[in-house]
mmCIF file of C-alpha atoms in Angstrom:
data_model
loop_
_atom_site.group_PDB
_atom_site.id
_atom_site.type_symbol
_atom_site.label_atom_id
_atom_site.label_comp_id
_atom_site.label_asym_id
_atom_site.label_seq_id
_atom_site.Cartn_x
_atom_site.Cartn_y
_atom_site.Cartn_z
ATOM 1 C CA MET A 1 20.949 30.972 -7.290
ATOM 2 C CA ASP A 2 18.782 31.412 -10.386
ATOM 3 C CA ALA A 3 15.372 31.089 -8.772
ATOM 4 C CA PHE A 4 14.892 34.821 -8.214
ATOM 5 C CA ARG A 5 17.274 36.150 -10.854
ATOM 6 C CA ALA A 6 17.374 39.836 -11.618
ATOM 7 C CA PRO A 7 15.421 40.659 -14.793
ATOM 8 C CA GLU A 8 17.350 41.038 -18.021
ATOM 9 C CA ASN A 9 16.104 44.456 -19.015
ATOM 10 C CA ASP A 10 18.806 46.805 -20.240
ATOM 11 C CA SER A 11 16.411 49.718 -20.521
ATOM 12 C CA LEU A 12 15.504 49.532 -16.843
ATOM 13 C CA LEU A 13 18.438 48.218 -14.857
ATOM 14 C CA PRO A 14 21.936 49.557 -14.483
ATOM 15 C CA SER A 15 24.886 47.791 -16.075
ATOM 16 C CA SER A 16 28.414 47.565 -14.716
ATOM 17 C CA SER A 17 29.811 48.055 -18.217
ATOM 18 C CA ALA A 18 27.805 51.210 -18.982
ATOM 19 C CA PRO A 19 27.946 54.557 -17.182
ATOM 20 C CA ALA A 20 25.081 55.765 -14.956
ATOM 21 C CA ARG A 21 22.015 54.025 -16.299
ATOM 22 C CA TRP A 22 18.693 54.613 -14.607
ATOM 23 C CA ASP A 23 18.000 52.268 -11.682
ATOM 24 C CA PRO A 24 14.249 52.156 -10.839
ATOM 25 C CA PHE A 25 15.063 50.888 -7.334
ATOM 26 C CA ARG A 26 17.164 53.957 -6.454
ATOM 27 C CA ARG A 27 15.732 57.064 -8.112
ATOM 28 C CA PRO A 28 12.808 58.347 -10.220
ATOM 29 C CA LEU A 29 12.878 58.500 -14.005
ATOM 30 C CA ASP A 30 14.276 61.897 -15.023
ATOM 31 C CA SER A 31 11.956 62.314 -18.015
ATOM 32 C CA ILE A 32 8.829 62.341 -15.795
ATOM 33 C CA GLN A 33 8.011 65.360 -13.659
ATOM 34 C CA PRO A 34 7.522 64.730 -9.887
ATOM 35 C CA TRP A 35 3.950 66.044 -9.974
ATOM 36 C CA HIS A 36 3.070 63.384 -12.551
ATOM 37 C CA PHE A 37 3.969 60.711 -10.025
ATOM 38 C CA ARG A 38 1.919 62.451 -7.348
ATOM 39 C CA LEU A 39 -1.045 62.615 -9.728
ATOM 40 C CA LEU A 40 -0.698 58.882 -10.399
ATOM 41 C CA ALA A 41 -0.560 58.291 -6.640
ATOM 42 C CA ALA A 42 -3.810 60.243 -6.155
ATOM 43 C CA VAL A 43 -5.541 58.295 -8.930
ATOM 44 C CA MET A 44 -4.333 54.977 -7.488
ATOM 45 C CA LEU A 45 -5.545 55.988 -4.019
ATOM 46 C CA ALA A 46 -9.040 56.758 -5.346
ATOM 47 C CA VAL A 47 -9.302 53.639 -7.506
ATOM 48 C CA THR A 48 -7.869 51.362 -4.812
ATOM 49 C CA SER A 49 -10.158 52.747 -2.103
ATOM 50 C CA LEU A 50 -13.275 52.272 -4.261
ATOM 51 C CA SER A 51 -12.257 48.769 -5.282
ATOM 52 C CA LEU A 52 -11.522 47.691 -1.705
ATOM 53 C CA ALA A 53 -14.804 49.115 -0.420
ATOM 54 C CA GLU A 54 -16.989 47.663 -3.182
ATOM 55 C CA ASN A 55 -15.488 44.177 -3.162
ATOM 56 C CA LEU A 56 -15.512 44.037 0.632
ATOM 57 C CA ALA A 57 -19.210 44.989 0.551
ATOM 58 C CA VAL A 58 -19.974 42.112 -1.842
ATOM 59 C CA ILE A 59 -18.131 39.642 0.401
ATOM 60 C CA LEU A 60 -19.791 40.842 3.638
ATOM 61 C CA VAL A 61 -23.311 41.016 2.191
ATOM 62 C CA THR A 62 -23.045 37.509 0.741
ATOM 63 C CA PHE A 63 -21.897 36.061 4.050
ATOM 64 C CA LYS A 64 -24.491 37.999 6.055
ATOM 65 C CA PHE A 65 -27.599 36.875 4.148
ATOM 66 C CA LYS A 66 -28.135 33.119 3.915
ATOM 67 C CA GLN A 67 -30.353 33.391 0.830
ATOM 68 C CA LEU A 68 -27.338 34.671 -1.110
ATOM 69 C CA ARG A 69 -25.213 31.643 -0.277
ATOM 70 C CA GLN A 70 -25.895 29.903 -3.586
ATOM 71 C CA PRO A 71 -23.291 28.018 -5.659
ATOM 72 C CA VAL A 72 -23.137 30.673 -8.363
ATOM 73 C CA ASN A 73 -22.586 33.331 -5.707
ATOM 74 C CA TYR A 74 -19.572 31.390 -4.433
ATOM 75 C CA VAL A 75 -17.928 32.171 -7.754
ATOM 76 C CA ILE A 76 -18.970 35.831 -7.499
ATOM 77 C CA VAL A 77 -17.469 36.021 -3.999
ATOM 78 C CA ASN A 78 -14.323 34.362 -5.345
ATOM 79 C CA LEU A 79 -14.140 37.071 -8.018
ATOM 80 C CA SER A 80 -14.569 39.769 -5.365
ATOM 81 C CA VAL A 81 -11.860 38.201 -3.179
ATOM 82 C CA ALA A 82 -9.430 38.152 -6.126
ATOM 83 C CA ASP A 83 -10.207 41.774 -7.053
ATOM 84 C CA PHE A 84 -9.902 42.810 -3.394
ATOM 85 C CA LEU A 85 -6.453 41.202 -3.142
ATOM 86 C CA VAL A 86 -5.323 42.791 -6.422
ATOM 87 C CA SER A 87 -6.233 46.212 -5.043
ATOM 88 C CA LEU A 88 -4.771 45.490 -1.616
ATOM 89 C CA THR A 89 -1.399 44.400 -2.997
ATOM 90 C CA GLY A 90 -0.942 46.132 -6.337
ATOM 91 C CA GLY A 91 -3.006 49.236 -5.633
ATOM 92 C CA THR A 92 -1.489 49.940 -2.220
ATOM 93 C CA ILE A 93 2.094 49.358 -3.342
ATOM 94 C CA SER A 94 1.562 51.414 -6.503
ATOM 95 C CA PHE A 95 0.199 54.296 -4.425
ATOM 96 C CA LEU A 96 3.218 54.246 -2.108
ATOM 97 C CA THR A 97 5.825 53.921 -4.870
ATOM 98 C CA ASN A 98 4.262 56.690 -6.950
ATOM 99 C CA LEU A 99 4.491 58.987 -3.932
ATOM 100 C CA LYS A 100 8.260 58.429 -4.056
ATOM 101 C CA GLY A 101 8.489 58.281 -7.841
ATOM 102 C CA TYR A 102 10.401 54.986 -7.927
ATOM 103 C CA PHE A 103 10.248 51.441 -6.521
ATOM 104 C CA TYR A 104 12.080 52.221 -3.288
ATOM 105 C CA MET A 105 10.978 48.952 -1.657
ATOM 106 C CA GLY A 106 13.637 46.946 -3.473
ATOM 107 C CA TYR A 107 13.843 44.027 -5.871
ATOM 108 C CA TRP A 108 12.284 41.382 -3.606
ATOM 109 C CA ALA A 109 9.211 43.544 -3.004
ATOM 110 C CA CYS A 110 9.024 43.995 -6.783
ATOM 111 C CA VAL A 111 8.964 40.220 -7.284
ATOM 112 C CA LEU A 112 6.296 39.878 -4.604
ATOM 113 C CA GLU A 113 4.092 42.582 -6.125
ATOM 114 C CA GLY A 114 4.521 41.280 -9.660
ATOM 115 C CA PHE A 115 3.598 37.758 -8.583
ATOM 116 C CA ALA A 116 0.645 38.812 -6.392
ATOM 117 C CA VAL A 117 -0.969 41.159 -8.919
ATOM 118 C CA THR A 118 -0.526 38.681 -11.775
ATOM 119 C CA PHE A 119 -1.766 35.758 -9.676
ATOM 120 C CA PHE A 120 -4.885 37.460 -8.335
ATOM 121 C CA GLY A 121 -5.582 39.093 -11.701
ATOM 122 C CA ILE A 122 -5.607 35.724 -13.481
ATOM 123 C CA VAL A 123 -7.839 34.294 -10.734
ATOM 124 C CA ALA A 124 -10.299 37.143 -11.400
ATOM 125 C CA LEU A 125 -10.242 36.606 -15.177
ATOM 126 C CA TRP A 126 -10.772 32.852 -14.882
ATOM 127 C CA SER A 127 -13.576 33.503 -12.370
ATOM 128 C CA LEU A 128 -15.345 35.547 -15.053
ATOM 129 C CA ALA A 129 -14.862 32.643 -17.467
ATOM 130 C CA LEU A 130 -16.281 30.253 -14.863
ATOM 131 C CA LEU A 131 -19.352 32.482 -14.404
ATOM 132 C CA ALA A 132 -19.909 32.637 -18.163
ATOM 133 C CA PHE A 133 -19.632 28.848 -18.458
ATOM 134 C CA GLU A 134 -22.063 28.383 -15.544
ATOM 135 C CA ARG A 135 -24.660 30.616 -17.248
ATOM 136 C CA TYR A 136 -24.250 28.640 -20.455
ATOM 137 C CA ILE A 137 -24.774 25.325 -18.627
ATOM 138 C CA VAL A 138 -27.840 26.573 -16.721
ATOM 139 C CA ILE A 139 -29.651 28.330 -19.595
ATOM 140 C CA CYS A 140 -28.624 26.367 -22.690
ATOM 141 C CA ARG A 141 -28.743 23.028 -20.805
ATOM 142 C CA PRO A 142 -26.237 21.068 -22.907
ATOM 143 C CA LEU A 143 -26.077 18.507 -20.064
ATOM 144 C CA GLY A 144 -29.823 18.160 -19.591
ATOM 145 C CA ASN A 145 -31.288 19.266 -16.254
ATOM 146 C CA MET A 146 -27.965 19.270 -14.445
ATOM 147 C CA ARG A 147 -27.728 22.074 -11.873
ATOM 148 C CA LEU A 148 -24.673 23.784 -10.447
ATOM 149 C CA ARG A 149 -24.179 22.488 -6.928
ATOM 150 C CA GLY A 150 -21.840 23.515 -4.149
ATOM 151 C CA LYS A 151 -19.304 20.812 -4.974
ATOM 152 C CA HIS A 152 -19.197 21.936 -8.626
ATOM 153 C CA ALA A 153 -18.568 25.540 -7.593
ATOM 154 C CA ALA A 154 -15.858 24.400 -5.149
ATOM 155 C CA LEU A 155 -14.135 22.337 -7.854
ATOM 156 C CA GLY A 156 -14.286 25.265 -10.263
ATOM 157 C CA ILE A 157 -12.814 27.658 -7.705
ATOM 158 C CA ALA A 158 -10.069 25.163 -6.804
ATOM 159 C CA PHE A 159 -9.208 24.818 -10.488
ATOM 160 C CA VAL A 160 -9.044 28.607 -10.941
ATOM 161 C CA TRP A 161 -6.631 29.130 -8.041
ATOM 162 C CA THR A 162 -4.468 26.121 -8.885
ATOM 163 C CA PHE A 163 -4.257 26.949 -12.589
ATOM 164 C CA SER A 164 -3.400 30.584 -11.865
ATOM 165 C CA PHE A 165 -0.673 29.609 -9.406
ATOM 166 C CA ILE A 166 0.869 27.200 -11.924
ATOM 167 C CA TRP A 167 1.230 29.980 -14.500
ATOM 168 C CA THR A 168 2.413 32.777 -12.195
ATOM 169 C CA ILE A 169 5.059 30.914 -10.165
ATOM 170 C CA PRO A 170 7.522 30.166 -13.066
ATOM 171 C CA PRO A 171 9.029 33.723 -13.181
ATOM 172 C CA THR A 172 10.078 33.288 -9.535
ATOM 173 C CA MET A 173 11.868 30.049 -10.429
ATOM 174 C CA GLY A 174 13.889 31.072 -13.468
ATOM 175 C CA TRP A 175 11.451 30.873 -16.408
ATOM 176 C CA SER A 176 11.258 34.598 -17.231
ATOM 177 C CA SER A 177 11.116 37.101 -14.331
ATOM 178 C CA TYR A 178 9.174 39.907 -12.681
ATOM 179 C CA THR A 179 10.535 43.395 -13.249
ATOM 180 C CA THR A 180 9.577 47.055 -12.975
ATOM 181 C CA SER A 181 7.404 48.764 -15.581
ATOM 182 C CA LYS A 182 8.759 51.453 -17.905
ATOM 183 C CA ILE A 183 8.093 54.215 -15.372
ATOM 184 C CA GLY A 184 9.550 52.176 -12.496
ATOM 185 C CA THR A 185 6.726 52.361 -9.944
ATOM 186 C CA THR A 186 4.991 49.027 -10.531
ATOM 187 C CA CYS A 187 6.170 45.475 -11.208
ATOM 188 C CA GLU A 188 4.963 42.934 -13.737
ATOM 189 C CA PRO A 189 6.098 39.990 -15.895
ATOM 190 C CA ASN A 190 9.124 40.882 -18.013
ATOM 191 C CA TRP A 191 7.492 41.853 -21.312
ATOM 192 C CA TYR A 192 10.575 43.808 -22.379
ATOM 193 C CA SER A 193 13.351 41.230 -22.474
ATOM 194 C CA GLY A 194 14.485 39.762 -25.777
ATOM 195 C CA ALA A 195 15.674 36.508 -24.202
ATOM 196 C CA TYR A 196 14.260 33.250 -25.567
ATOM 197 C CA THR A 197 13.051 32.050 -22.145
ATOM 198 C CA ASP A 198 11.149 35.287 -21.594
ATOM 199 C CA HIS A 199 9.526 35.072 -25.037
ATOM 200 C CA THR A 200 8.394 31.482 -24.562
ATOM 201 C CA TYR A 201 6.912 32.235 -21.142
ATOM 202 C CA ILE A 202 5.057 35.344 -22.312
ATOM 203 C CA ILE A 203 3.576 33.493 -25.299
ATOM 204 C CA ALA A 204 2.486 30.522 -23.166
ATOM 205 C CA PHE A 205 1.163 32.859 -20.445
ATOM 206 C CA PHE A 206 -0.777 34.977 -22.961
ATOM 207 C CA ILE A 207 -2.441 31.930 -24.516
ATOM 208 C CA THR A 208 -3.375 30.080 -21.315
ATOM 209 C CA CYS A 209 -4.225 33.037 -19.091
ATOM 210 C CA PHE A 210 -5.861 35.417 -21.572
ATOM 211 C CA ILE A 211 -6.816 33.809 -24.883
ATOM 212 C CA VAL A 212 -8.315 30.624 -23.387
ATOM 213 C CA PRO A 213 -10.529 32.299 -20.715
ATOM 214 C CA LEU A 214 -11.557 34.944 -23.260
ATOM 215 C CA LEU A 215 -12.626 32.198 -25.672
ATOM 216 C CA VAL A 216 -14.602 30.507 -22.889
ATOM 217 C CA ILE A 217 -16.416 33.783 -22.198
ATOM 218 C CA LEU A 218 -17.114 34.520 -25.881
ATOM 219 C CA VAL A 219 -18.294 31.001 -26.712
ATOM 220 C CA SER A 220 -20.460 30.734 -23.578
ATOM 221 C CA TYR A 221 -22.180 34.094 -23.991
ATOM 222 C CA GLY A 222 -22.363 33.646 -27.764
ATOM 223 C CA ASN A 223 -24.308 30.395 -27.344
ATOM 224 C CA LEU A 224 -26.380 32.011 -24.619
ATOM 225 C CA MET A 225 -27.367 34.933 -26.858
ATOM 226 C CA TRP A 226 -28.174 32.527 -29.705
ATOM 227 C CA LYS A 227 -30.400 30.498 -27.379
ATOM 228 C CA LEU A 228 -32.248 33.581 -26.132
ATOM 229 C CA ARG A 229 -32.677 34.878 -29.673
ATOM 230 C CA LYS A 230 -34.298 31.586 -30.728
ATOM 231 C CA VAL A 231 -36.677 31.748 -27.754
#
């Protein structure tokens, strides 16, 4: 079955034809001292705890006070939810694996973490793009006196989640893969493979999930700054 194929990464995974290569699912990397992993674990614990607390506060405060339940704040809450889930999945798993020094949870947990962190991370980035575009529409008024309503915010949020899912599910189905990082304690899309399928996915992923939302943000805030400067 090729849907969840093991990543083609000779620098990370053992080979039956080569003697004793490092396996990130069985032992730590020898070139990194154990205390380095423990230091990384402490940093991840601090960062993850702060992120979880701050994003949870945004979500709870928005739902508690009715005056904050505005369409634009739906997008802000969506951003906080995505960041919260990134920290809950990626941050927690990274903390635990760095305590051990290797990805002891196994390959399937690696695929799950790689997918979850990538998925929620792209949702967060596109949420920022959506916020920038909303500010441009409201202040520069290219569509006249049109206002952002609840249905517009809901459509934007639905687009963000659907679009992100479309671009993060392919590595679980054979187009590229999710694999461990160079130090073996986190998982991510396979940036390291030289295979054609991996290259095509990474290029398409980079354009649609980074370049395009970044352009939306730059163009929106660029027009916004130009408008404010004229005023």
